[in-house]
């Protein structure tokens, strides 16, 4: 490690930007060290050193504009921009509500490459969000440079989306320098090593532990049914004919723990539809889930859910909800209802080119986490196992992830649907799979339902044990 890096570690320690001891993190976890670089702007000598280190790191990289993730890294990027004569841009925290409404400030041309500087990397999440904003604005992103890498495997995580990460110093560098200078004892250094060596994801709970930590009776009901039926297969029964509907459901009922309907697809919705459906659900012990994908203001969805021809709230215990209209949709749907009902929020979709962003997904999960009273879990999908795992790590373990877009025999349907295999879906972290045409469009739905149930349940069982 060169003198500049050693000096940086010592300076950060001296000004209290690096602290060791016991600290409570936002997540509630305890950490033996704490890094907060916000105050460095008040130390011009330290900034000068950092800018020199950044410039050396950037020397061999190709980029047209540069940015720093606000707040801490933005002044660093500004200084680098001046000294390297590269234009600076930056991303607003919120899009402007008036005027141009733009998210990125500064002049650039579409197709140019933007290098992103940040102060720290822990999970990589804020890096993905920053890159996404730049990409949406038409810039390309390839390289990230962070001052301190305090992650377990940040570079690997960024690589899952094709980004390269360089860091100026690592936690190990800090421990070495401070140890050598007699500013940190070996025990504490060892604690820090152990802490950083633990992946940032929470320890995976067993399914029983997850059930014990679930306070919502509606989520618990799903988990209990899965265990009782030894199935994590949801049948998506999107057929037009009522006879076909009941014929397939009678045959596949023993294999599934839940049926997902699109009631508006049915050619006719006769008066006996609901009693017949409920009778079959009782006979085969499965749950009824209407994939209505509500998306309007609270007062409208309330009527759509409770009134009209279908009176969905009377027979579907679970429904899907888009969060585009904000949290009040949950009050519209589930407030003042005299039967227990819950929603699955669409956090990600399987459809090619869908407009859901990382940022949107995060906000959906934030709301869902707060509203466990009426949110049993999420609908989600992903490009590959790593991508799904990253997404799943953000979902509270006492809620469920249901994954549609699963098919064992084909990759797509020519209309934008993208399929994952059962194994990838479960390995990524799906608690249950939603299968439609893989079962429904076959000549032998009962045999296919058995095939999907066995594949999904065996993979799930191996994982939860
Ligand atoms: O992102 C999504 C969300 C849902 S709920 N992608 C989906 O495919 N779905 C639903 O899952 C879709 O509406 C359909 O009912 C089912 C998938 O059917 P399949 O025939 O493609 O398996």
Short mmCIF file of C-alpha atoms and ligand atoms in Angstrom, two decimals:
data_model
loop_
_atom_site.label_atom_id
_atom_site.label_comp_id
_atom_site.label_asym_id
_atom_site.label_seq_id
_atom_site.Cartn_x
_atom_site.Cartn_y
_atom_site.Cartn_z
CA UNK A 1 0.00 0.00 0.00
CA UNK A 2 1.43 3.38 -0.92
CA UNK A 3 2.02 6.29 1.45
CA UNK A 4 -1.03 8.22 0.22
CA UNK A 5 -3.35 5.32 1.06
CA UNK A 6 -1.73 4.83 4.47
CA UNK A 7 -2.12 8.52 5.18
CA UNK A 8 -5.74 8.39 4.12
CA UNK A 9 -6.51 5.58 6.57
CA UNK A 10 -4.74 7.42 9.40
CA UNK A 11 -6.41 10.72 8.57
CA UNK A 12 -9.88 9.18 8.42
CA UNK A 13 -9.26 7.54 11.77
CA UNK A 14 -7.95 10.79 13.25
CA UNK A 15 -11.01 12.83 12.23
CA UNK A 16 -13.41 10.16 13.48
CA UNK A 17 -14.64 9.06 10.06
CA UNK A 18 -13.54 5.50 10.93
CA UNK A 19 -14.57 4.29 14.35
CA UNK A 20 -14.17 0.97 16.12
CA UNK A 21 -16.22 -0.34 19.04
CA UNK A 22 -19.83 -1.43 18.98
CA UNK A 23 -22.37 0.33 16.79
CA UNK A 24 -26.00 -0.31 16.07
CA UNK A 25 -26.74 -0.20 12.34
CA UNK A 26 -29.95 0.97 10.67
CA UNK A 27 -30.87 -2.68 10.13
CA UNK A 28 -30.67 -3.29 13.89
CA UNK A 29 -27.53 -5.44 13.52
CA UNK A 30 -24.46 -4.63 15.63
CA UNK A 31 -21.22 -3.77 13.92
CA UNK A 32 -17.72 -3.57 15.43
CA UNK A 33 -16.86 -0.61 13.22
CA UNK A 34 -18.47 2.40 11.67
CA UNK A 35 -17.54 4.46 8.64
CA UNK A 36 -19.03 7.86 7.99
CA UNK A 37 -17.22 9.97 5.45
CA UNK A 38 -19.60 12.90 5.38
CA UNK A 39 -17.31 15.17 7.35
CA UNK A 40 -14.29 14.86 5.03
CA UNK A 41 -15.40 17.94 3.07
CA UNK A 42 -14.18 20.07 5.97
CA UNK A 43 -10.60 18.82 5.54
CA UNK A 44 -9.11 20.19 2.31
CA UNK A 45 -5.85 18.30 2.82
CA UNK A 46 -7.69 15.00 3.03
CA UNK A 47 -9.78 15.84 -0.05
CA UNK A 48 -6.60 16.69 -1.93
CA UNK A 49 -5.13 13.30 -1.07
CA UNK A 50 -8.34 11.48 -2.04
CA UNK A 51 -8.58 13.31 -5.34
CA UNK A 52 -4.98 12.36 -6.12
CA UNK A 53 -5.77 8.70 -5.39
CA UNK A 54 -8.93 8.83 -7.49
CA UNK A 55 -7.07 10.39 -10.42
CA UNK A 56 -4.47 7.63 -10.31
CA UNK A 57 -7.22 5.02 -10.28
CA UNK A 58 -9.03 6.66 -13.20
CA UNK A 59 -5.95 7.10 -15.36
CA UNK A 60 -6.49 3.98 -17.46
CA UNK A 61 -10.28 4.07 -17.65
CA UNK A 62 -12.39 5.22 -20.60
CA UNK A 63 -15.20 7.67 -19.85
CA UNK A 64 -16.73 10.87 -21.23
CA UNK A 65 -18.40 12.27 -18.12
CA UNK A 66 -18.06 11.66 -14.42
CA UNK A 67 -20.45 11.66 -11.49
CA UNK A 68 -20.41 11.15 -7.74
CA UNK A 69 -23.32 9.66 -5.83
CA UNK A 70 -24.77 12.43 -3.59
CA UNK A 71 -24.00 13.58 -1.09
CA UNK A 72 -20.57 12.47 0.04
CA UNK A 73 -19.04 11.53 -3.30
CA UNK A 74 -20.36 14.47 -5.29
CA UNK A 75 -17.78 17.04 -4.12
CA UNK A 76 -15.06 14.46 -4.75
CA UNK A 77 -16.28 13.92 -8.32
CA UNK A 78 -16.52 17.68 -8.84
CA UNK A 79 -12.89 18.12 -7.87
CA UNK A 80 -11.77 15.22 -10.07
CA UNK A 81 -13.80 16.67 -12.95
CA UNK A 82 -11.94 19.98 -12.73
CA UNK A 83 -8.52 18.44 -12.38
CA UNK A 84 -8.97 15.87 -15.15
CA UNK A 85 -10.94 18.24 -17.35
CA UNK A 86 -13.86 15.82 -17.70
CA UNK A 87 -17.45 17.14 -17.56
CA UNK A 88 -19.42 16.48 -14.38
CA UNK A 89 -23.05 15.42 -14.28
CA UNK A 90 -25.11 14.47 -11.29
CA UNK A 91 -28.35 12.77 -10.48
CA UNK A 92 -30.96 14.59 -8.44
CA UNK A 93 -32.35 12.70 -5.48
CA UNK A 94 -35.87 13.50 -6.73
CA UNK A 95 -36.90 14.46 -10.26
CA UNK A 96 -37.88 18.13 -10.42
CA UNK A 97 -41.60 18.59 -9.91
CA UNK A 98 -41.64 21.68 -12.16
CA UNK A 99 -39.77 22.93 -15.23
CA UNK A 100 -38.04 20.18 -17.15
CA UNK A 101 -38.66 17.41 -14.60
CA UNK A 102 -35.23 16.04 -15.45
CA UNK A 103 -33.31 13.72 -13.19
CA UNK A 104 -29.75 14.31 -14.38
CA UNK A 105 -28.15 17.76 -14.18
CA UNK A 106 -25.37 18.77 -16.53
CA UNK A 107 -24.80 18.53 -20.27
CA UNK A 108 -23.99 15.24 -21.95
CA UNK A 109 -24.78 13.36 -25.12
CA UNK A 110 -26.71 10.14 -25.28
CA UNK A 111 -24.41 7.16 -25.72
CA UNK A 112 -21.57 8.74 -23.73
CA UNK A 113 -19.98 6.72 -20.93
CA UNK A 114 -20.30 7.90 -17.34
CA UNK A 115 -17.89 6.82 -14.62
CA UNK A 116 -19.44 6.74 -11.14
CA UNK A 117 -17.59 7.58 -7.93
CA UNK A 118 -18.91 6.69 -4.50
CA UNK A 119 -17.51 6.82 -1.00
CA UNK A 120 -18.43 3.32 0.18
CA UNK A 121 -19.68 0.01 -1.07
CA UNK A 122 -21.57 -2.28 1.28
CA UNK A 123 -24.31 -4.16 -0.59
CA UNK A 124 -24.07 -2.57 -4.02
CA UNK A 125 -27.70 -1.48 -3.93
CA UNK A 126 -27.13 2.26 -4.22
CA UNK A 127 -24.72 1.60 -7.09
CA UNK A 128 -27.41 -0.20 -9.07
CA UNK A 129 -29.83 2.65 -8.46
CA UNK A 130 -27.29 5.25 -9.53
CA UNK A 131 -26.40 3.31 -12.68
CA UNK A 132 -30.03 2.88 -13.53
CA UNK A 133 -30.70 6.62 -13.42
CA UNK A 134 -27.76 7.28 -15.72
CA UNK A 135 -28.74 4.53 -18.14
CA UNK A 136 -32.33 5.78 -18.27
CA UNK A 137 -30.98 9.19 -19.23
CA UNK A 138 -29.12 7.61 -22.15
CA UNK A 139 -25.64 7.31 -20.65
CA UNK A 140 -23.60 4.11 -20.56
CA UNK A 141 -22.11 2.90 -17.28
CA UNK A 142 -19.19 0.52 -16.99
CA UNK A 143 -16.90 1.52 -14.13
CA UNK A 144 -17.44 2.37 -10.48
CA UNK A 145 -14.68 3.64 -8.23
CA UNK A 146 -15.25 3.60 -4.47
CA UNK A 147 -13.10 5.07 -1.79
CA UNK A 148 -13.65 2.25 0.69
CA UNK A 149 -14.82 -1.28 -0.01
CA UNK A 150 -16.42 -2.55 3.17
CA UNK A 151 -18.48 -5.21 1.40
CA UNK A 152 -18.24 -8.98 1.50
CA UNK A 153 -18.36 -9.41 -2.27
CA UNK A 154 -19.35 -6.04 -3.72
CA UNK A 155 -17.29 -6.39 -6.89
CA UNK A 156 -18.90 -9.76 -7.61
CA UNK A 157 -22.36 -8.35 -7.01
CA UNK A 158 -21.77 -5.46 -9.43
CA UNK A 159 -20.38 -7.91 -11.97
CA UNK A 160 -23.78 -9.67 -12.10
CA UNK A 161 -24.93 -6.65 -14.09
CA UNK A 162 -21.70 -6.21 -16.01
CA UNK A 163 -20.16 -3.37 -13.95
CA UNK A 164 -16.54 -3.18 -12.85
CA UNK A 165 -15.65 -1.93 -9.39
CA UNK A 166 -12.30 -0.58 -8.22
CA UNK A 167 -11.77 0.50 -4.64
CA UNK A 168 -9.04 2.71 -3.24
CA UNK A 169 -8.85 0.95 0.12
CA UNK A 170 -10.41 -2.14 1.64
CA UNK A 171 -11.33 -2.92 5.22
CA UNK A 172 -8.28 -5.19 5.37
CA UNK A 173 -6.06 -2.22 4.36
CA UNK A 174 -7.52 -0.18 7.20
CA UNK A 175 -6.98 -2.95 9.74
CA UNK A 176 -3.40 -3.46 8.61
CA UNK A 177 -2.41 0.21 8.79
CA UNK A 178 -4.16 0.92 12.08
CA UNK A 179 -2.75 -2.30 13.58
CA UNK A 180 0.79 -1.42 12.51
CA UNK A 181 0.45 2.06 13.95
CA UNK A 182 -0.81 0.68 17.25
CA UNK A 183 -4.23 2.29 16.87
CA UNK A 184 -6.25 -0.91 16.84
CA UNK A 185 -5.80 -4.06 18.93
CA UNK A 186 -5.78 -7.53 17.41
CA UNK A 187 -9.02 -8.70 19.03
CA UNK A 188 -11.02 -5.83 17.65
CA UNK A 189 -9.40 -6.23 14.24
CA UNK A 190 -10.38 -9.90 14.29
CA UNK A 191 -13.97 -8.99 15.15
CA UNK A 192 -14.09 -6.61 12.20
CA UNK A 193 -12.70 -9.31 9.89
CA UNK A 194 -15.33 -11.76 11.06
CA UNK A 195 -18.06 -9.18 10.65
CA UNK A 196 -17.07 -8.27 7.11
CA UNK A 197 -16.54 -11.93 6.25
CA UNK A 198 -20.22 -12.50 7.00
CA UNK A 199 -22.20 -11.79 3.87
CA UNK A 200 -24.45 -8.78 4.29
CA UNK A 201 -27.51 -10.91 3.64
CA UNK A 202 -29.26 -11.93 6.81
CA UNK A 203 -28.78 -15.53 7.85
CA UNK A 204 -31.30 -17.71 6.06
CA UNK A 205 -34.01 -18.85 8.47
CA UNK A 206 -35.56 -22.29 8.16
CA UNK A 207 -39.15 -22.41 6.96
CA UNK A 208 -40.31 -23.18 10.51
CA UNK A 209 -38.40 -20.19 11.86
CA UNK A 210 -39.95 -18.04 9.15
CA UNK A 211 -43.39 -19.26 10.18
CA UNK A 212 -42.68 -18.47 13.81
CA UNK A 213 -41.65 -14.95 12.88
CA UNK A 214 -44.80 -14.38 10.82
CA UNK A 215 -47.41 -12.40 12.67
CA UNK A 216 -49.88 -12.00 9.83
CA UNK A 217 -52.49 -14.80 9.92
CA UNK A 218 -52.99 -14.44 6.15
CA UNK A 219 -49.31 -15.11 5.41
CA UNK A 220 -49.21 -17.92 7.94
CA UNK A 221 -52.21 -19.54 6.29
CA UNK A 222 -50.29 -19.78 3.01
CA UNK A 223 -47.22 -21.22 4.69
CA UNK A 224 -49.26 -23.78 6.61
CA UNK A 225 -51.12 -24.85 3.50
CA UNK A 226 -47.83 -25.30 1.64
CA UNK A 227 -46.51 -27.56 4.37
CA UNK A 228 -49.75 -29.50 4.74
CA UNK A 229 -50.03 -30.07 1.00
CA UNK A 230 -46.29 -30.55 0.55
CA UNK A 231 -46.63 -28.25 -2.42
CA UNK A 232 -45.38 -24.83 -3.44
CA UNK A 233 -47.12 -24.91 -6.79
CA UNK A 234 -49.66 -22.25 -7.74
CA UNK A 235 -51.73 -23.16 -10.79
CA UNK A 236 -52.47 -20.22 -13.06
CA UNK A 237 -55.75 -21.28 -14.60
CA UNK A 238 -56.17 -18.89 -17.51
CA UNK A 239 -58.80 -20.68 -19.62
CA UNK A 240 -61.92 -19.30 -21.29
CA UNK A 241 -64.32 -22.22 -20.90
CA UNK A 242 -65.96 -22.80 -17.55
CA UNK A 243 -66.06 -26.56 -18.14
CA UNK A 244 -62.35 -26.63 -18.97
CA UNK A 245 -61.71 -24.57 -15.86
CA UNK A 246 -63.36 -27.04 -13.52
CA UNK A 247 -62.15 -30.09 -15.41
CA UNK A 248 -58.48 -29.02 -15.08
CA UNK A 249 -58.93 -27.88 -11.50
CA UNK A 250 -60.47 -31.20 -10.46
CA UNK A 251 -57.50 -33.06 -11.98
CA UNK A 252 -54.74 -30.81 -10.67
CA UNK A 253 -56.27 -29.92 -7.29
CA UNK A 254 -54.30 -32.59 -5.36
CA UNK A 255 -50.97 -31.14 -6.56
CA UNK A 256 -51.43 -27.43 -5.88
CA UNK A 257 -51.65 -25.33 -2.74
CA UNK A 258 -53.29 -22.40 -4.50
CA UNK A 259 -55.16 -21.64 -7.72
CA UNK A 260 -54.68 -18.29 -9.40
CA UNK A 261 -57.61 -17.09 -11.50
CA UNK A 262 -58.22 -14.33 -14.01
CA UNK A 263 -61.95 -14.35 -13.64
CA UNK A 264 -62.47 -11.85 -16.47
CA UNK A 265 -61.05 -14.35 -18.95
CA UNK A 266 -63.97 -16.75 -18.46
CA UNK A 267 -66.54 -16.76 -21.24
CA UNK A 268 -69.38 -16.74 -18.77
CA UNK A 269 -69.49 -16.13 -15.08
CA UNK A 270 -72.54 -18.02 -13.94
CA UNK A 271 -74.13 -17.90 -10.53
CA UNK A 272 -72.79 -21.32 -9.60
CA UNK A 273 -69.16 -20.50 -10.43
CA UNK A 274 -68.23 -19.33 -6.94
CA UNK A 275 -69.91 -22.18 -4.99
CA UNK A 276 -68.31 -24.75 -7.34
CA UNK A 277 -64.88 -23.14 -6.97
CA UNK A 278 -65.17 -22.99 -3.20
CA UNK A 279 -66.32 -26.60 -3.03
CA UNK A 280 -63.29 -27.76 -5.01
CA UNK A 281 -60.96 -25.64 -2.89
CA UNK A 282 -62.39 -27.30 0.18
CA UNK A 283 -62.20 -30.79 -1.30
CA UNK A 284 -58.57 -30.51 -2.41
CA UNK A 285 -57.40 -28.13 0.31
CA UNK A 286 -56.16 -25.25 -1.86
CA UNK A 287 -56.44 -21.48 -1.62
CA UNK A 288 -58.15 -19.13 -4.10
CA UNK A 289 -56.13 -16.22 -5.49
CA UNK A 290 -57.48 -13.78 -8.09
CA UNK A 291 -54.81 -12.12 -10.21
CA UNK A 292 -56.79 -8.89 -10.67
CA UNK A 293 -53.70 -6.61 -10.54
CA UNK A 294 -55.53 -3.65 -9.04
CA UNK A 295 -53.83 -0.36 -9.93
CA UNK A 296 -56.20 2.57 -9.38
CA UNK A 297 -56.99 5.08 -6.64
CA UNK A 298 -58.24 3.70 -3.32
CA UNK A 299 -61.91 4.52 -3.83
CA UNK A 300 -62.06 2.91 -7.28
CA UNK A 301 -60.25 -0.30 -6.37
CA UNK A 302 -62.50 -0.68 -3.36
CA UNK A 303 -65.51 -0.90 -5.69
CA UNK A 304 -63.66 -3.06 -8.20
CA UNK A 305 -62.79 -5.49 -5.42
CA UNK A 306 -66.11 -5.62 -3.64
CA UNK A 307 -68.82 -4.83 -6.21
CA UNK A 308 -69.65 -5.40 -9.87
CA UNK A 309 -70.38 -8.72 -11.47
CA UNK A 310 -67.51 -10.62 -9.83
CA UNK A 311 -67.56 -9.39 -6.20
CA UNK A 312 -63.99 -10.66 -5.95
CA UNK A 313 -63.59 -9.98 -2.24
CA UNK A 314 -66.30 -12.51 -1.46
CA UNK A 315 -64.43 -15.49 -2.84
CA UNK A 316 -60.75 -14.65 -3.46
CA UNK A 317 -58.70 -14.57 -0.28
CA UNK A 318 -55.66 -13.10 -2.05
CA UNK A 319 -55.34 -10.68 -4.96
CA UNK A 320 -52.46 -9.04 -6.83
CA UNK A 321 -51.82 -5.31 -6.52
CA UNK A 322 -49.71 -2.87 -8.56
CA UNK A 323 -48.28 -0.11 -6.35
CA UNK A 324 -48.08 2.55 -9.06
CA UNK A 325 -50.88 4.55 -7.38
CA UNK A 326 -49.14 4.51 -3.98
CA UNK A 327 -49.81 3.03 -0.58
CA UNK A 328 -53.44 4.21 -0.29
CA UNK A 329 -54.45 1.45 -2.70
CA UNK A 330 -53.96 -0.96 0.19
CA UNK A 331 -56.39 0.97 2.37
CA UNK A 332 -58.87 1.10 -0.49
CA UNK A 333 -58.69 -2.65 -0.96
CA UNK A 334 -58.29 -4.04 2.53
CA UNK A 335 -59.57 -1.30 4.86
CA UNK A 336 -63.00 -1.78 6.47
CA UNK A 337 -63.46 -5.27 5.16
CA UNK A 338 -65.24 -7.85 7.30
CA UNK A 339 -63.40 -10.86 5.87
CA UNK A 340 -59.63 -11.53 6.09
CA UNK A 341 -58.00 -10.74 2.76
CA UNK A 342 -54.43 -9.93 1.67
CA UNK A 343 -52.45 -8.87 -1.35
CA UNK A 344 -49.37 -9.83 -3.29
CA UNK A 345 -47.56 -6.77 -4.59
CA UNK A 346 -46.03 -6.79 -8.05
CA UNK A 347 -42.41 -5.99 -7.26
CA UNK A 348 -40.95 -7.21 -10.54
CA UNK A 349 -42.51 -8.67 -13.69
CA UNK A 350 -41.56 -11.47 -16.05
CA UNK A 351 -42.61 -9.57 -19.18
CA UNK A 352 -39.78 -8.53 -21.47
CA UNK A 353 -39.13 -4.78 -21.50
CA UNK A 354 -41.43 -4.08 -18.55
CA UNK A 355 -40.99 -0.62 -17.05
CA UNK A 356 -40.38 -1.59 -13.42
CA UNK A 357 -37.10 -0.08 -12.20
CA UNK A 358 -34.84 -1.11 -9.28
CA UNK A 359 -35.91 2.00 -7.51
CA UNK A 360 -39.61 1.21 -7.98
CA UNK A 361 -39.05 -2.34 -6.72
CA UNK A 362 -37.31 -1.04 -3.62
CA UNK A 363 -40.19 1.30 -2.85
CA UNK A 364 -42.74 -1.49 -3.34
CA UNK A 365 -40.79 -3.64 -0.88
CA UNK A 366 -40.58 -0.75 1.60
CA UNK A 367 -44.36 -0.36 1.58
CA UNK A 368 -44.98 -4.10 1.72
CA UNK A 369 -42.66 -4.49 4.68
CA UNK A 370 -44.56 -1.78 6.58
CA UNK A 371 -47.94 -3.19 5.66
CA UNK A 372 -47.62 -6.81 6.67
CA UNK A 373 -51.18 -6.55 8.01
CA UNK A 374 -52.44 -6.86 4.43
CA UNK A 375 -49.39 -7.80 2.32
CA UNK A 376 -48.60 -11.52 2.27
CA UNK A 377 -45.75 -11.17 -0.16
CA UNK A 378 -44.62 -10.24 -3.64
CA UNK A 379 -44.71 -11.32 -7.24
CA UNK A 380 -41.21 -11.19 -8.66
CA UNK A 381 -38.94 -12.48 -11.35
CA UNK A 382 -35.31 -12.14 -12.43
CA UNK A 383 -32.81 -12.58 -15.21
CA UNK A 384 -30.86 -15.37 -13.49
CA UNK A 385 -30.21 -16.97 -10.10
CA UNK A 386 -27.86 -14.19 -8.90
CA UNK A 387 -30.28 -11.49 -9.89
CA UNK A 388 -33.17 -13.18 -8.09
CA UNK A 389 -31.05 -13.83 -4.99
CA UNK A 390 -30.19 -10.18 -4.75
CA UNK A 391 -33.85 -9.28 -5.00
CA UNK A 392 -34.92 -11.98 -2.54
CA UNK A 393 -32.40 -10.76 0.05
CA UNK A 394 -34.47 -7.57 0.33
CA UNK A 395 -37.74 -9.37 1.06
CA UNK A 396 -38.57 -9.85 4.74
CA UNK A 397 -38.32 -13.52 5.58
CA UNK A 398 -41.80 -13.56 7.04
CA UNK A 399 -43.32 -12.70 3.67
CA UNK A 400 -43.45 -14.84 0.53
CA UNK A 401 -42.05 -14.52 -2.96
CA UNK A 402 -44.24 -16.03 -5.68
CA UNK A 403 -42.65 -16.44 -9.08
CA UNK A 404 -44.57 -16.59 -12.36
CA UNK A 405 -42.85 -17.00 -15.71
CA UNK A 406 -41.78 -20.58 -14.98
CA UNK A 407 -41.80 -23.29 -17.61
CA UNK A 408 -39.79 -26.47 -17.95
CA UNK A 409 -40.09 -26.80 -21.71
CA UNK A 410 -39.82 -23.36 -23.27
CA UNK A 411 -38.08 -19.99 -22.81
CA UNK A 412 -40.86 -17.67 -23.99
CA UNK A 413 -44.23 -17.36 -25.68
CA UNK A 414 -43.59 -14.88 -28.51
CA UNK A 415 -45.63 -12.24 -26.66
CA UNK A 416 -42.99 -11.05 -24.22
CA UNK A 417 -43.33 -13.71 -21.54
CA UNK A 418 -39.90 -14.85 -20.28
CA UNK A 419 -39.54 -18.21 -18.57
CA UNK A 420 -37.16 -19.50 -15.95
CA UNK A 421 -36.69 -23.15 -15.07
CA UNK A 422 -38.16 -24.44 -11.80
CA UNK A 423 -34.66 -25.05 -10.45
CA UNK A 424 -33.46 -21.50 -11.15
CA UNK A 425 -36.62 -19.96 -9.71
CA UNK A 426 -36.29 -21.88 -6.45
CA UNK A 427 -32.48 -21.56 -6.25
CA UNK A 428 -32.91 -17.81 -6.66
CA UNK A 429 -35.29 -17.74 -3.70
CA UNK A 430 -38.85 -18.19 -4.97
CA UNK A 431 -40.99 -19.66 -2.20
CA UNK A 432 -43.58 -20.81 -4.69
CA UNK A 433 -43.86 -20.98 -8.45
CA UNK A 434 -46.84 -19.91 -10.54
CA UNK A 435 -47.32 -22.12 -13.59
CA UNK A 436 -49.95 -21.59 -16.27
CA UNK A 437 -49.48 -22.93 -19.77
CA UNK A 438 -46.81 -25.41 -18.72
CA UNK A 439 -49.69 -27.31 -17.11
CA UNK A 440 -52.89 -25.96 -18.62
CA UNK A 441 -51.89 -26.18 -22.28
CA UNK A 442 -50.68 -29.77 -22.04
CA UNK A 443 -52.66 -32.87 -22.99
CA UNK A 444 -52.32 -34.21 -19.49
CA UNK A 445 -52.59 -31.38 -16.93
CA UNK A 446 -52.66 -33.80 -14.00
CA UNK A 447 -49.33 -35.36 -14.99
CA UNK A 448 -47.76 -31.96 -15.67
CA UNK A 449 -49.01 -30.57 -12.34
CA UNK A 450 -47.39 -33.54 -10.62
CA UNK A 451 -44.17 -32.95 -12.53
CA UNK A 452 -44.02 -29.25 -11.59
CA UNK A 453 -45.03 -29.89 -7.98
CA UNK A 454 -42.34 -32.51 -7.52
CA UNK A 455 -39.63 -30.42 -9.14
CA UNK A 456 -40.52 -27.31 -7.15
CA UNK A 457 -41.17 -28.99 -3.83
CA UNK A 458 -38.04 -31.15 -3.93
CA UNK A 459 -35.89 -28.13 -4.77
CA UNK A 460 -37.58 -26.09 -2.05
CA UNK A 461 -37.32 -28.84 0.55
CA UNK A 462 -33.63 -29.30 -0.14
CA UNK A 463 -33.19 -25.58 0.39
CA UNK A 464 -35.25 -25.09 3.54
CA UNK A 465 -33.68 -28.07 5.24
O1 LIG B 1 -44.85 -10.70 -13.95
C1 LIG B 1 -45.80 -11.46 -14.04
C2 LIG B 1 -46.84 -11.42 -13.12
C3 LIG B 1 -47.87 -12.34 -13.25
S1 LIG B 1 -49.04 -12.40 -12.02
N1 LIG B 1 -45.83 -12.38 -15.02
C4 LIG B 1 -46.86 -13.25 -15.17
O2 LIG B 1 -46.81 -14.08 -16.08
N2 LIG B 1 -47.92 -13.21 -14.29
C5 LIG B 1 -49.09 -14.10 -14.46
O3 LIG B 1 -48.66 -15.45 -14.34
C6 LIG B 1 -49.76 -14.01 -15.83
O4 LIG B 1 -50.82 -13.06 -15.80
C7 LIG B 1 -50.28 -15.40 -16.05
O5 LIG B 1 -51.55 -15.52 -15.44
C8 LIG B 1 -49.32 -16.29 -15.30
C9 LIG B 1 -48.26 -16.92 -16.15
O6 LIG B 1 -48.82 -17.83 -17.05
P1 LIG B 1 -47.92 -18.76 -18.00
O7 LIG B 1 -48.93 -19.45 -18.87
O8 LIG B 1 -47.00 -17.89 -18.76
O9 LIG B 1 -47.22 -19.73 -17.07
#
